[in-house]
Coordinates of C-alpha atoms in Angstrom, one line a residue:
Chain A
X1 CA -15.6 -4.7 -9.6
X2 CA -14.3 -1.3 -10.8
X3 CA -15.8 1.7 -9.1
X4 CA -15.7 3.8 -12.3
X5 CA -17.1 2.8 -15.7
X6 CA -15.3 3.3 -19.0
X7 CA -17.6 6.3 -19.7
X8 CA -16.8 7.9 -16.4
X9 CA -13.1 7.4 -17.0
X10 CA -13.3 9.0 -20.4
X11 CA -15.0 12.1 -18.8
X12 CA -12.2 12.2 -16.3
X13 CA -9.6 11.8 -19.1
X14 CA -11.2 14.6 -21.1
X15 CA -10.6 16.9 -18.1
X16 CA -7.2 15.7 -16.9
X17 CA -5.5 14.6 -20.2
X18 CA -7.1 16.6 -22.9
X19 CA -4.5 15.3 -25.4
X20 CA -5.7 11.7 -24.8
X21 CA -9.3 12.6 -25.5
X22 CA -8.5 14.5 -28.7
X23 CA -6.2 11.6 -29.7
X24 CA -9.3 9.4 -29.9
X25 CA -8.2 6.8 -27.3
X26 CA -11.1 4.4 -26.4
X27 CA -11.6 1.9 -23.7
X28 CA -12.6 -1.5 -25.2
X29 CA -12.6 -3.6 -22.0
X30 CA -12.4 -3.0 -18.3
X31 CA -12.6 -5.2 -15.2
X32 CA -11.0 -5.3 -11.8
X33 CA -7.6 -6.5 -13.1
X34 CA -7.4 -5.7 -16.8
X35 CA -8.0 -3.0 -19.3
X36 CA -7.9 -2.9 -23.1
X37 CA -7.5 0.5 -24.9
X38 CA -7.3 1.4 -28.6
X39 CA -5.4 4.4 -30.0
X40 CA -5.9 5.4 -33.7
X41 CA -2.5 6.4 -34.9
X42 CA -2.3 9.9 -36.3
X43 CA 0.3 11.9 -38.2
X44 CA 1.8 13.5 -35.1
X45 CA 2.7 10.1 -33.6
X46 CA 4.8 9.0 -36.5
X47 CA 8.5 9.0 -37.0
X48 CA 10.3 9.1 -40.3
X49 CA 9.6 5.7 -41.9
X50 CA 6.0 5.6 -40.8
X51 CA 6.7 4.0 -37.4
X52 CA 5.1 5.1 -34.2
X53 CA 7.5 7.0 -31.9
X54 CA 8.7 5.5 -28.6
X55 CA 7.3 8.3 -26.5
X56 CA 3.9 7.6 -28.0
X57 CA 4.0 4.0 -26.8
X58 CA 5.2 5.1 -23.4
X59 CA 2.4 7.6 -23.2
X60 CA -0.2 5.0 -24.2
X61 CA 0.9 2.6 -21.6
X62 CA 1.1 5.3 -18.9
X63 CA -2.4 6.7 -19.6
X64 CA -3.9 3.2 -20.0
X65 CA -2.5 1.9 -16.7
X66 CA -3.5 5.1 -15.0
X67 CA -7.1 4.5 -16.1
X68 CA -6.9 1.0 -14.8
X69 CA -5.9 2.2 -11.4
X70 CA -8.4 5.0 -11.3
X71 CA -11.1 2.6 -12.2
X72 CA -10.4 0.7 -9.0
X73 CA -9.8 3.8 -6.8
X74 CA -12.2 6.3 -8.0
X75 CA -11.6 9.8 -9.3
X76 CA -10.1 11.2 -6.0
X77 CA -6.9 9.3 -6.6
X78 CA -3.7 11.2 -7.5
X79 CA -1.4 8.4 -8.5
X80 CA 1.9 9.3 -10.1
X81 CA 4.3 7.1 -12.1
X82 CA 7.5 6.3 -10.3
X83 CA 9.0 3.6 -12.5
X84 CA 8.5 2.6 -16.1
X85 CA 10.4 -0.1 -17.9
X86 CA 9.7 -0.6 -21.6
X87 CA 11.0 -3.2 -24.1
X88 CA 10.6 -2.2 -27.7
X89 CA 10.3 -5.4 -29.7
X90 CA 9.0 -4.7 -33.1
X91 CA 8.4 -1.5 -35.0
X92 CA 4.8 -0.5 -34.7
X93 CA 3.0 0.4 -37.9
X94 CA 0.8 3.3 -38.5
X95 CA -2.4 1.5 -37.8
X96 CA -4.5 1.4 -34.6
X97 CA -2.6 0.4 -31.5
X98 CA -4.2 -2.0 -29.0
X99 CA -2.9 -1.9 -25.4
X100 CA -3.7 -4.5 -22.8
X101 CA -3.0 -3.7 -19.2
X102 CA -2.9 -6.0 -16.2
X103 CA -2.9 -5.0 -12.5
X104 CA -0.3 -7.2 -10.7
X105 CA -0.6 -5.4 -7.4
X106 CA -2.8 -2.6 -5.9
X107 CA -1.4 -2.0 -2.5
X108 CA -1.8 0.9 0.0
X109 CA 1.1 2.9 -1.4
X110 CA 2.2 1.2 -4.7
X111 CA 0.4 -0.2 -7.7
X112 CA 2.3 -2.4 -10.1
X113 CA 1.2 -3.7 -13.5
X114 CA 2.2 -4.3 -17.1
X115 CA 1.0 -3.3 -20.5
X116 CA 1.4 -5.1 -23.8
X117 CA 1.0 -3.1 -27.0
X118 CA 0.1 -4.5 -30.5
X119 CA -0.8 -3.2 -33.9
X120 CA -4.5 -4.1 -34.3
X121 CA -4.7 -7.6 -35.9
X122 CA -1.1 -8.6 -35.2
X123 CA -0.3 -11.5 -32.9
X124 CA 3.2 -10.4 -31.9
X125 CA 3.5 -7.4 -29.6
X126 CA 5.4 -4.2 -30.5
X127 CA 6.2 -3.3 -26.9
X128 CA 5.9 -4.5 -23.3
X129 CA 5.9 -2.0 -20.4
X130 CA 6.1 -2.6 -16.7
X131 CA 5.0 0.3 -14.4
X132 CA 4.9 1.3 -10.8
X133 CA 2.6 4.1 -9.6
X134 CA 2.8 5.7 -6.2
X135 CA -0.5 6.1 -4.5
X136 CA -0.7 9.0 -2.0
X137 CA -1.7 8.2 1.5
X138 CA -5.4 8.8 2.1
X139 CA -6.5 8.1 -1.4
X140 CA -7.6 4.6 -0.6
X141 CA -10.0 4.5 2.3
X142 CA -10.4 0.8 2.0
X143 CA -7.9 -2.1 2.4
X144 CA -5.7 -3.1 -0.5
X145 CA -7.8 -5.1 -2.9
X146 CA -5.4 -7.5 -4.5
Chain B
X1 CA 6.5 -26.7 -31.2
X2 CA 9.5 -26.7 -28.8
X3 CA 12.6 -28.6 -30.1
X4 CA 13.5 -29.9 -26.6
X5 CA 11.3 -31.7 -24.2
X6 CA 11.1 -30.9 -20.5
X7 CA 13.2 -34.1 -19.8
X8 CA 15.9 -33.1 -22.3
X9 CA 15.9 -29.6 -20.7
X10 CA 16.4 -31.1 -17.3
X11 CA 19.4 -33.2 -18.5
X12 CA 20.9 -30.0 -19.9
X13 CA 20.2 -28.2 -16.7
X14 CA 21.9 -30.9 -14.7
X15 CA 25.0 -30.3 -16.7
X16 CA 25.0 -26.5 -17.0
X17 CA 23.3 -25.4 -13.8
X18 CA 24.0 -28.2 -11.3
X19 CA 22.6 -25.9 -8.5
X20 CA 19.2 -25.8 -10.3
X21 CA 19.1 -29.6 -10.5
X22 CA 20.0 -30.1 -6.9
X23 CA 17.5 -27.4 -5.9
X24 CA 14.7 -29.6 -7.2
X25 CA 13.4 -27.3 -9.8
X26 CA 10.8 -29.0 -12.0
X27 CA 9.1 -28.1 -15.4
X28 CA 5.4 -28.5 -15.0
X29 CA 4.4 -27.1 -18.5
X30 CA 6.1 -26.2 -21.7
X31 CA 4.9 -25.0 -25.1
X32 CA 6.2 -22.7 -27.8
X33 CA 5.5 -19.5 -25.9
X34 CA 5.2 -20.4 -22.2
X35 CA 6.7 -22.4 -19.4
X36 CA 5.7 -23.2 -15.8
X37 CA 8.4 -24.2 -13.3
X38 CA 8.2 -25.2 -9.6
X39 CA 10.9 -24.7 -7.0
X40 CA 10.6 -26.2 -3.6
X41 CA 11.9 -23.7 -1.1
X42 CA 14.7 -24.9 1.0
X43 CA 16.6 -23.4 4.0
X44 CA 19.3 -21.8 2.0
X45 CA 16.9 -19.6 0.0
X46 CA 15.4 -18.1 3.2
X47 CA 16.1 -14.7 4.7
X48 CA 15.5 -13.8 8.4
X49 CA 11.7 -13.8 8.9
X50 CA 11.2 -16.9 6.7
X51 CA 10.9 -15.0 3.4
X52 CA 12.6 -16.1 0.2
X53 CA 15.5 -13.9 -0.8
X54 CA 15.4 -11.5 -3.8
X55 CA 18.4 -13.2 -5.5
X56 CA 16.5 -16.5 -5.3
X57 CA 13.6 -15.0 -7.2
X58 CA 15.9 -13.5 -9.7
X59 CA 17.7 -16.8 -10.2
X60 CA 14.4 -18.7 -10.6
X61 CA 13.2 -16.3 -13.3
X62 CA 16.5 -16.3 -15.1
X63 CA 16.9 -20.1 -15.2
X64 CA 13.2 -20.6 -16.1
X65 CA 13.3 -18.1 -19.0
X66 CA 16.6 -19.6 -20.2
X67 CA 14.9 -23.0 -20.3
X68 CA 12.0 -21.5 -22.3
X69 CA 14.4 -20.1 -24.9
X70 CA 16.5 -23.3 -25.0
X71 CA 13.4 -25.3 -25.6
X72 CA 12.9 -23.3 -28.8
X73 CA 16.5 -23.1 -30.0
X74 CA 17.9 -26.4 -29.0
X75 CA 21.0 -27.2 -26.8
X76 CA 23.5 -25.4 -29.0
X77 CA 22.3 -22.0 -27.9
X78 CA 24.4 -19.8 -25.7
X79 CA 22.1 -17.1 -24.7
X80 CA 23.1 -14.6 -22.0
X81 CA 21.0 -12.3 -20.0
X82 CA 21.5 -8.7 -20.9
X83 CA 18.7 -7.0 -19.0
X84 CA 16.6 -8.0 -16.0
X85 CA 13.9 -5.9 -14.4
X86 CA 12.1 -7.2 -11.3
X87 CA 9.3 -5.8 -9.2
X88 CA 9.0 -7.3 -5.8
X89 CA 5.3 -7.1 -4.8
X90 CA 4.7 -9.4 -1.9
X91 CA 7.0 -11.2 0.5
X92 CA 7.1 -14.8 -0.7
X93 CA 6.6 -17.5 1.9
X94 CA 8.6 -20.6 2.5
X95 CA 6.4 -22.8 0.4
X96 CA 7.0 -24.0 -3.2
X97 CA 7.3 -21.2 -5.7
X98 CA 5.6 -21.3 -9.1
X99 CA 7.0 -19.4 -12.0
X100 CA 5.2 -18.7 -15.2
X101 CA 7.3 -17.5 -18.2
X102 CA 6.1 -16.0 -21.4
X103 CA 8.1 -15.4 -24.6
X104 CA 7.2 -12.0 -26.0
X105 CA 9.9 -12.0 -28.7
X106 CA 12.3 -14.5 -30.1
X107 CA 14.3 -12.6 -32.7
X108 CA 17.6 -13.2 -34.4
X109 CA 19.7 -11.5 -31.8
X110 CA 17.4 -10.8 -28.8
X111 CA 14.8 -12.7 -26.9
X112 CA 12.4 -10.8 -24.6
X113 CA 9.9 -12.2 -22.1
X114 CA 8.4 -12.0 -18.7
X115 CA 8.1 -14.2 -15.7
X116 CA 5.5 -14.0 -12.9
X117 CA 6.3 -15.8 -9.5
X118 CA 3.7 -17.0 -6.9
X119 CA 3.7 -19.0 -3.8
X120 CA 1.9 -22.2 -4.8
X121 CA -1.8 -21.8 -4.2
X122 CA -1.8 -18.0 -4.0
X123 CA -3.6 -15.9 -6.5
X124 CA -1.5 -12.8 -6.1
X125 CA 2.1 -12.8 -7.5
X126 CA 5.1 -12.2 -5.3
X127 CA 7.3 -10.8 -8.1
X128 CA 7.2 -10.0 -11.8
X129 CA 10.3 -10.1 -13.9
X130 CA 11.0 -8.8 -17.5
X131 CA 14.2 -10.1 -19.2
X132 CA 16.2 -9.7 -22.4
X133 CA 18.6 -12.4 -23.5
X134 CA 21.2 -11.8 -26.2
X135 CA 21.4 -14.7 -28.7
X136 CA 24.8 -15.1 -30.3
X137 CA 25.0 -15.0 -34.1
X138 CA 24.8 -18.5 -35.6
X139 CA 22.8 -20.1 -32.8
X140 CA 19.6 -19.8 -34.8
X141 CA 19.9 -21.4 -38.2
X142 CA 16.3 -20.7 -39.0
X143 CA 14.3 -17.5 -39.2
X144 CA 13.0 -15.8 -36.1
X145 CA 9.9 -17.8 -35.0
X146 CA 7.8 -15.2 -33.3
Chain C
X1 CA 37.5 10.9 -29.3
X2 CA 34.0 11.2 -30.8
X3 CA 33.9 11.0 -34.6
X4 CA 31.2 13.7 -34.9
X5 CA 31.1 17.2 -33.4
X6 CA 28.1 18.7 -31.7
X7 CA 27.5 20.9 -34.8
X8 CA 27.5 17.8 -37.1
X9 CA 25.2 16.0 -34.7
X10 CA 22.8 18.9 -34.8
X11 CA 22.7 18.9 -38.6
X12 CA 21.9 15.2 -38.4
X13 CA 19.2 15.8 -35.8
X14 CA 17.6 18.5 -38.0
X15 CA 17.2 15.9 -40.7
X16 CA 16.2 12.9 -38.7
X17 CA 14.4 14.3 -35.7
X18 CA 13.0 17.6 -36.9
X19 CA 10.9 17.9 -33.7
X20 CA 14.2 17.9 -31.6
X21 CA 15.6 20.7 -33.7
X22 CA 12.5 22.9 -33.5
X23 CA 12.3 22.1 -29.8
X24 CA 15.6 24.0 -29.3
X25 CA 17.6 21.2 -27.9
X26 CA 21.3 22.1 -27.6
X27 CA 24.5 20.0 -26.9
X28 CA 26.5 21.7 -24.1
X29 CA 29.2 19.1 -23.8
X30 CA 30.4 16.0 -25.6
X31 CA 33.3 13.6 -25.2
X32 CA 33.9 9.9 -25.8
X33 CA 31.8 8.8 -22.8
X34 CA 29.5 11.6 -21.8
X35 CA 27.1 14.2 -23.2
X36 CA 25.2 17.1 -21.7
X37 CA 22.1 18.5 -23.5
X38 CA 19.7 21.3 -22.7
X39 CA 16.1 21.5 -23.6
X40 CA 14.1 24.8 -23.1
X41 CA 10.7 23.8 -21.8
X42 CA 7.8 25.0 -23.9
X43 CA 4.1 24.9 -23.6
X44 CA 3.5 21.7 -25.5
X45 CA 5.7 19.7 -23.0
X46 CA 3.6 20.8 -20.0
X47 CA 1.0 18.9 -18.1
X48 CA -1.7 20.4 -16.0
X49 CA 0.0 21.9 -12.9
X50 CA 3.0 23.2 -14.9
X51 CA 5.0 20.0 -14.8
X52 CA 6.9 18.5 -17.7
X53 CA 5.2 15.3 -19.0
X54 CA 6.8 11.9 -18.6
X55 CA 7.0 11.2 -22.3
X56 CA 9.0 14.4 -22.8
X57 CA 11.6 13.2 -20.3
X58 CA 11.7 9.8 -22.0
X59 CA 12.1 11.6 -25.4
X60 CA 14.9 13.8 -24.1
X61 CA 16.9 10.9 -22.7
X62 CA 16.3 8.8 -25.8
X63 CA 17.4 11.5 -28.2
X64 CA 20.3 12.6 -26.0
X65 CA 21.6 9.0 -25.7
X66 CA 21.2 8.5 -29.4
X67 CA 23.4 11.5 -30.1
X68 CA 26.0 10.2 -27.7
X69 CA 26.1 6.9 -29.6
X70 CA 26.1 8.5 -33.0
X71 CA 29.0 10.8 -31.9
X72 CA 31.1 7.6 -31.5
X73 CA 29.8 5.6 -34.5
X74 CA 29.3 8.3 -37.1
X75 CA 26.2 9.1 -39.1
X76 CA 25.9 5.7 -40.8
X77 CA 24.6 4.1 -37.6
X78 CA 21.0 3.0 -37.3
X79 CA 20.8 2.2 -33.6
X80 CA 17.3 1.6 -32.2
X81 CA 16.2 1.6 -28.5
X82 CA 15.4 -1.9 -27.2
X83 CA 15.0 -1.2 -23.5
X84 CA 14.4 2.0 -21.5
X85 CA 13.9 2.1 -17.7
X86 CA 13.0 5.4 -16.1
X87 CA 12.6 6.4 -12.5
X88 CA 10.6 9.6 -12.0
X89 CA 11.9 11.1 -8.8
X90 CA 10.8 14.7 -8.6
X91 CA 8.3 16.7 -10.6
X92 CA 10.2 18.7 -13.1
X93 CA 9.4 22.4 -13.3
X94 CA 8.8 24.4 -16.4
X95 CA 12.3 25.7 -16.7
X96 CA 15.1 24.4 -18.9
X97 CA 16.0 20.8 -18.5
X98 CA 19.6 19.5 -18.3
X99 CA 20.3 15.9 -19.3
X100 CA 23.6 14.2 -18.6
X101 CA 24.3 11.0 -20.5
X102 CA 26.9 8.4 -19.8
X103 CA 28.0 5.5 -22.0
X104 CA 28.5 2.4 -19.9
X105 CA 29.1 0.0 -22.8
X106 CA 29.5 0.4 -26.5
X107 CA 29.7 -3.1 -27.8
X108 CA 29.4 -4.7 -31.3
X109 CA 25.7 -5.2 -31.0
X110 CA 24.5 -3.4 -27.9
X111 CA 25.1 0.0 -26.3
X112 CA 24.1 0.6 -22.7
X113 CA 24.1 3.9 -20.8
X114 CA 22.2 6.1 -18.4
X115 CA 20.9 9.6 -18.4
X116 CA 20.1 11.9 -15.5
X117 CA 17.7 14.8 -15.9
X118 CA 17.6 18.0 -13.8
X119 CA 15.9 21.3 -13.9
X120 CA 18.6 23.8 -14.6
X121 CA 20.2 25.0 -11.4
X122 CA 18.8 22.3 -9.2
X123 CA 21.0 19.8 -7.5
X124 CA 18.5 16.9 -7.2
X125 CA 17.6 15.0 -10.3
X126 CA 14.0 14.9 -11.6
X127 CA 14.5 11.6 -13.4
X128 CA 17.0 8.8 -14.1
X129 CA 16.9 6.7 -17.2
X130 CA 18.8 3.6 -18.2
X131 CA 18.8 2.6 -21.9
X132 CA 19.9 -0.2 -24.2
X133 CA 20.3 0.4 -28.0
X134 CA 20.7 -2.3 -30.5
X135 CA 23.4 -1.6 -33.1
X136 CA 22.8 -3.3 -36.4
X137 CA 25.6 -5.6 -37.8
X138 CA 28.0 -3.7 -40.1
X139 CA 27.4 -0.3 -38.6
X140 CA 30.7 -0.4 -36.7
X141 CA 33.6 -1.2 -39.0
X142 CA 36.0 -1.0 -36.0
X143 CA 36.3 -3.1 -32.9
X144 CA 34.1 -2.2 -29.9
X145 CA 35.7 0.9 -28.3
X146 CA 34.8 0.5 -24.6
Chain D
X1 CA 26.5 13.4 7.0
X2 CA 25.6 9.7 7.4
X3 CA 24.2 8.8 10.9
X4 CA 26.0 5.4 10.9
X5 CA 29.7 4.7 10.3
X6 CA 31.0 1.8 8.1
X7 CA 31.9 -0.1 11.3
X8 CA 28.4 0.3 12.7
X9 CA 26.9 -0.8 9.4
X10 CA 29.1 -3.9 9.4
X11 CA 27.8 -4.8 12.9
X12 CA 24.3 -4.4 11.6
X13 CA 25.1 -6.5 8.5
X14 CA 26.5 -9.3 10.6
X15 CA 23.2 -9.5 12.4
X16 CA 20.8 -9.1 9.5
X17 CA 22.7 -10.5 6.6
X18 CA 25.1 -13.1 8.0
X19 CA 25.9 -14.3 4.5
X20 CA 27.2 -10.9 3.6
X21 CA 29.5 -10.8 6.6
X22 CA 30.9 -14.3 6.0
X23 CA 31.3 -13.4 2.3
X24 CA 33.8 -10.8 3.4
X25 CA 32.1 -7.7 2.0
X26 CA 33.9 -4.5 3.1
X27 CA 32.9 -0.8 2.9
X28 CA 35.7 1.2 1.4
X29 CA 34.0 4.6 1.2
X30 CA 30.8 6.1 2.6
X31 CA 29.3 9.6 2.5
X32 CA 25.8 11.1 2.4
X33 CA 25.3 10.2 -1.3
X34 CA 27.7 7.4 -2.2
X35 CA 29.1 4.2 -1.1
X36 CA 31.9 1.9 -2.3
X37 CA 32.0 -1.8 -1.3
X38 CA 34.3 -4.6 -2.1
X39 CA 33.4 -8.3 -2.4
X40 CA 36.1 -11.0 -2.7
X41 CA 34.9 -13.5 -5.1
X42 CA 34.7 -17.1 -3.7
X43 CA 34.0 -20.4 -5.3
X44 CA 30.3 -20.4 -4.4
X45 CA 29.7 -17.2 -6.5
X46 CA 31.1 -18.8 -9.7
X47 CA 29.4 -20.2 -12.7
X48 CA 30.9 -22.7 -15.1
X49 CA 33.5 -20.8 -17.1
X50 CA 34.8 -18.9 -14.0
X51 CA 32.3 -16.0 -14.3
X52 CA 30.4 -14.6 -11.3
X53 CA 26.7 -15.5 -11.4
X54 CA 24.0 -12.9 -12.1
X55 CA 22.3 -13.4 -8.7
X56 CA 25.6 -12.6 -7.0
X57 CA 25.8 -9.2 -8.8
X58 CA 22.1 -8.6 -7.9
X59 CA 22.8 -9.5 -4.3
X60 CA 25.9 -7.2 -4.1
X61 CA 24.0 -4.2 -5.5
X62 CA 21.0 -4.9 -3.2
X63 CA 23.0 -5.2 0.0
X64 CA 25.3 -2.3 -0.9
X65 CA 22.4 0.1 -1.7
X66 CA 20.7 -1.1 1.5
X67 CA 23.8 -0.1 3.5
X68 CA 23.8 3.3 1.8
X69 CA 20.2 4.0 2.8
X70 CA 20.7 2.6 6.3
X71 CA 23.7 4.9 6.8
X72 CA 21.4 7.9 6.2
X73 CA 18.4 6.6 8.2
X74 CA 19.9 4.7 11.1
X75 CA 19.4 1.1 12.2
X76 CA 15.7 1.5 12.9
X77 CA 14.9 1.5 9.2
X78 CA 13.1 -1.4 7.5
X79 CA 13.5 -0.6 3.8
X80 CA 12.6 -3.2 1.3
X81 CA 13.5 -3.4 -2.4
X82 CA 10.5 -2.8 -4.7
X83 CA 12.2 -2.5 -8.1
X84 CA 15.6 -3.6 -9.4
X85 CA 16.7 -3.2 -13.0
X86 CA 20.1 -4.7 -14.0
X87 CA 22.1 -4.5 -17.2
X88 CA 24.7 -7.2 -17.5
X89 CA 27.4 -5.7 -19.7
X90 CA 30.6 -7.8 -19.4
X91 CA 31.3 -11.1 -17.9
X92 CA 32.7 -10.5 -14.5
X93 CA 35.9 -12.4 -13.7
X94 CA 36.7 -14.3 -10.5
X95 CA 38.6 -11.4 -8.9
X96 CA 37.3 -9.0 -6.3
X97 CA 34.3 -7.0 -7.3
X98 CA 34.0 -3.3 -6.6
X99 CA 30.5 -1.7 -6.3
X100 CA 29.8 2.0 -6.3
X101 CA 26.4 3.2 -5.2
X102 CA 24.8 6.5 -5.6
X103 CA 21.7 7.8 -3.9
X104 CA 19.6 9.7 -6.4
X105 CA 16.6 10.3 -4.1
X106 CA 15.9 9.7 -0.5
X107 CA 12.3 10.7 0.0
X108 CA 9.7 10.0 2.7
X109 CA 8.5 6.8 1.2
X110 CA 10.9 5.9 -1.7
X111 CA 14.6 5.8 -2.1
X112 CA 16.1 5.5 -5.6
X113 CA 19.7 5.0 -6.6
X114 CA 22.1 3.2 -8.9
X115 CA 25.0 0.9 -8.5
X116 CA 27.9 0.2 -10.9
X117 CA 29.9 -3.0 -10.5
X118 CA 33.5 -3.6 -11.8
X119 CA 36.2 -6.1 -11.4
X120 CA 38.9 -4.5 -9.3
X121 CA 41.3 -2.7 -11.6
X122 CA 39.1 -2.7 -14.7
X123 CA 37.8 0.6 -16.2
X124 CA 34.8 -0.9 -17.8
X125 CA 31.8 -1.9 -15.7
X126 CA 30.5 -5.5 -15.6
X127 CA 27.0 -4.4 -14.6
X128 CA 24.8 -1.4 -13.8
X129 CA 21.8 -1.7 -11.4
X130 CA 19.0 0.8 -10.7
X131 CA 17.0 0.2 -7.5
X132 CA 14.0 1.5 -5.6
X133 CA 13.5 0.8 -2.0
X134 CA 10.2 1.4 -0.1
X135 CA 10.7 3.1 3.2
X136 CA 8.0 2.3 5.7
X137 CA 6.1 5.2 7.3
X138 CA 7.6 6.2 10.6
X139 CA 11.1 5.1 9.9
X140 CA 12.2 8.6 9.1
X141 CA 11.5 11.0 11.9
X142 CA 13.1 13.8 10.0
X143 CA 12.3 15.4 6.7
X144 CA 13.5 13.9 3.5
X145 CA 17.2 14.9 3.2
X146 CA 17.7 15.0 -0.6

């Protein structure tokens, strides 16, 4: 069971990532291994041609996976991204983006997971992201959960 | 629907990757997006301490994903790996390895997918691999299927 | 020898990536295998704590490597990023960022290279990025140069 | 300055990676940030068509980067690979392989670097590898050196 609810995570996000809050990101699902977030696409995410920019996809996966980790660790955590690998597969359109994250490992010092990003209503993903977060010593008073 | 059956893929593997055949790799499941393979661990895959070597995990994911692509394209294909990203998460033990592959994109020139590897019976993965294969022009006479 | 000069690339950038132009990115060096760019850090790139955001580093590497490819191919090219792998190694400070790109392969259909990012004056890199671009058929009328 | 010489590293390798020793890997250069190794290609590394297998390239980069880290930390270290990203760029031929490693970060808990692999005498690389090693607490009695 996560130790933070979606509402608590959104309060945390408001404070730590004000851009995410104003961007309208919402958490649609959360459990102890997965998260689903939604991001309405706005003008500032677009590139010429009406496609969503790569850095926006990176940002969505990074924030979404951070929320998934925080949900398990609680708000004391100070995890930082150490590695991010993204495959851009299809040009995302200017509709809402759906991101589904999966926690593959939550260890004492490293968390690993992946994130798949779609345009809402599409069956084929626009991008797939794998990430590693470094978890500072002391932020997990309990044994690794996965 | 795949255009090759597991049995046909194994015949192809025998010819192209004789090491895979002699290693006892088996296909346990195959459909148009996923594959599950099993590799019995033998002495030559082990490192001091009884753990399976990293290159063995890389090899398993690479061969398994290649089979998944071939199953969709048929035996004429000559796909080659262009990118492989692996996260080693837990030391694999010297029991059978299970690999589950997922096709995220099968385009005209690139195929992208991921592969998760477990020890048989474990719920937490030992490694996660993301791969891109380059598909030579002409090897897909039909439109991209995904 | 590159087929576009830094000044020509900046004109192209103005048109295609207006954000890059207004961000004040400059090309400090360019040859047939390497590029060095400089990005003055501004408020909008910062995260709480005064550090430059991850997506800004991704964006810098992506634009910088794109310029390096364009310089060899000319302005007709329409390369798109297919894979990007970034290691965040040290928190970048709010001073100018220096990015050094290196072309490892410029083939008929794929270009591969890496990018190292520093704070100006520092000897240890903040981030290292490896990227693959897909080059559409027909955009290179000449044989692969590397 | 490294704390282990190439000869001391080779003794260590003999003991820990007997395959590497019998494969004839040699260290041609070593300093506090870089290493160059040579691997004579033998029958068992080859794939049909006379090309060196992908797992062999992965193995070469992994062992070579491990030696580079050990050279700085001394033989007490127990670093393990956590992430490896490889771009296969040209088919390697069945001649000696040269690998050049570069330490980008040697921190308290993570080491990051890259490795470029050539056929001896060629100017264009066959593969480029980026790796992260996890360094267990206590294995570095001194402050991070980079």
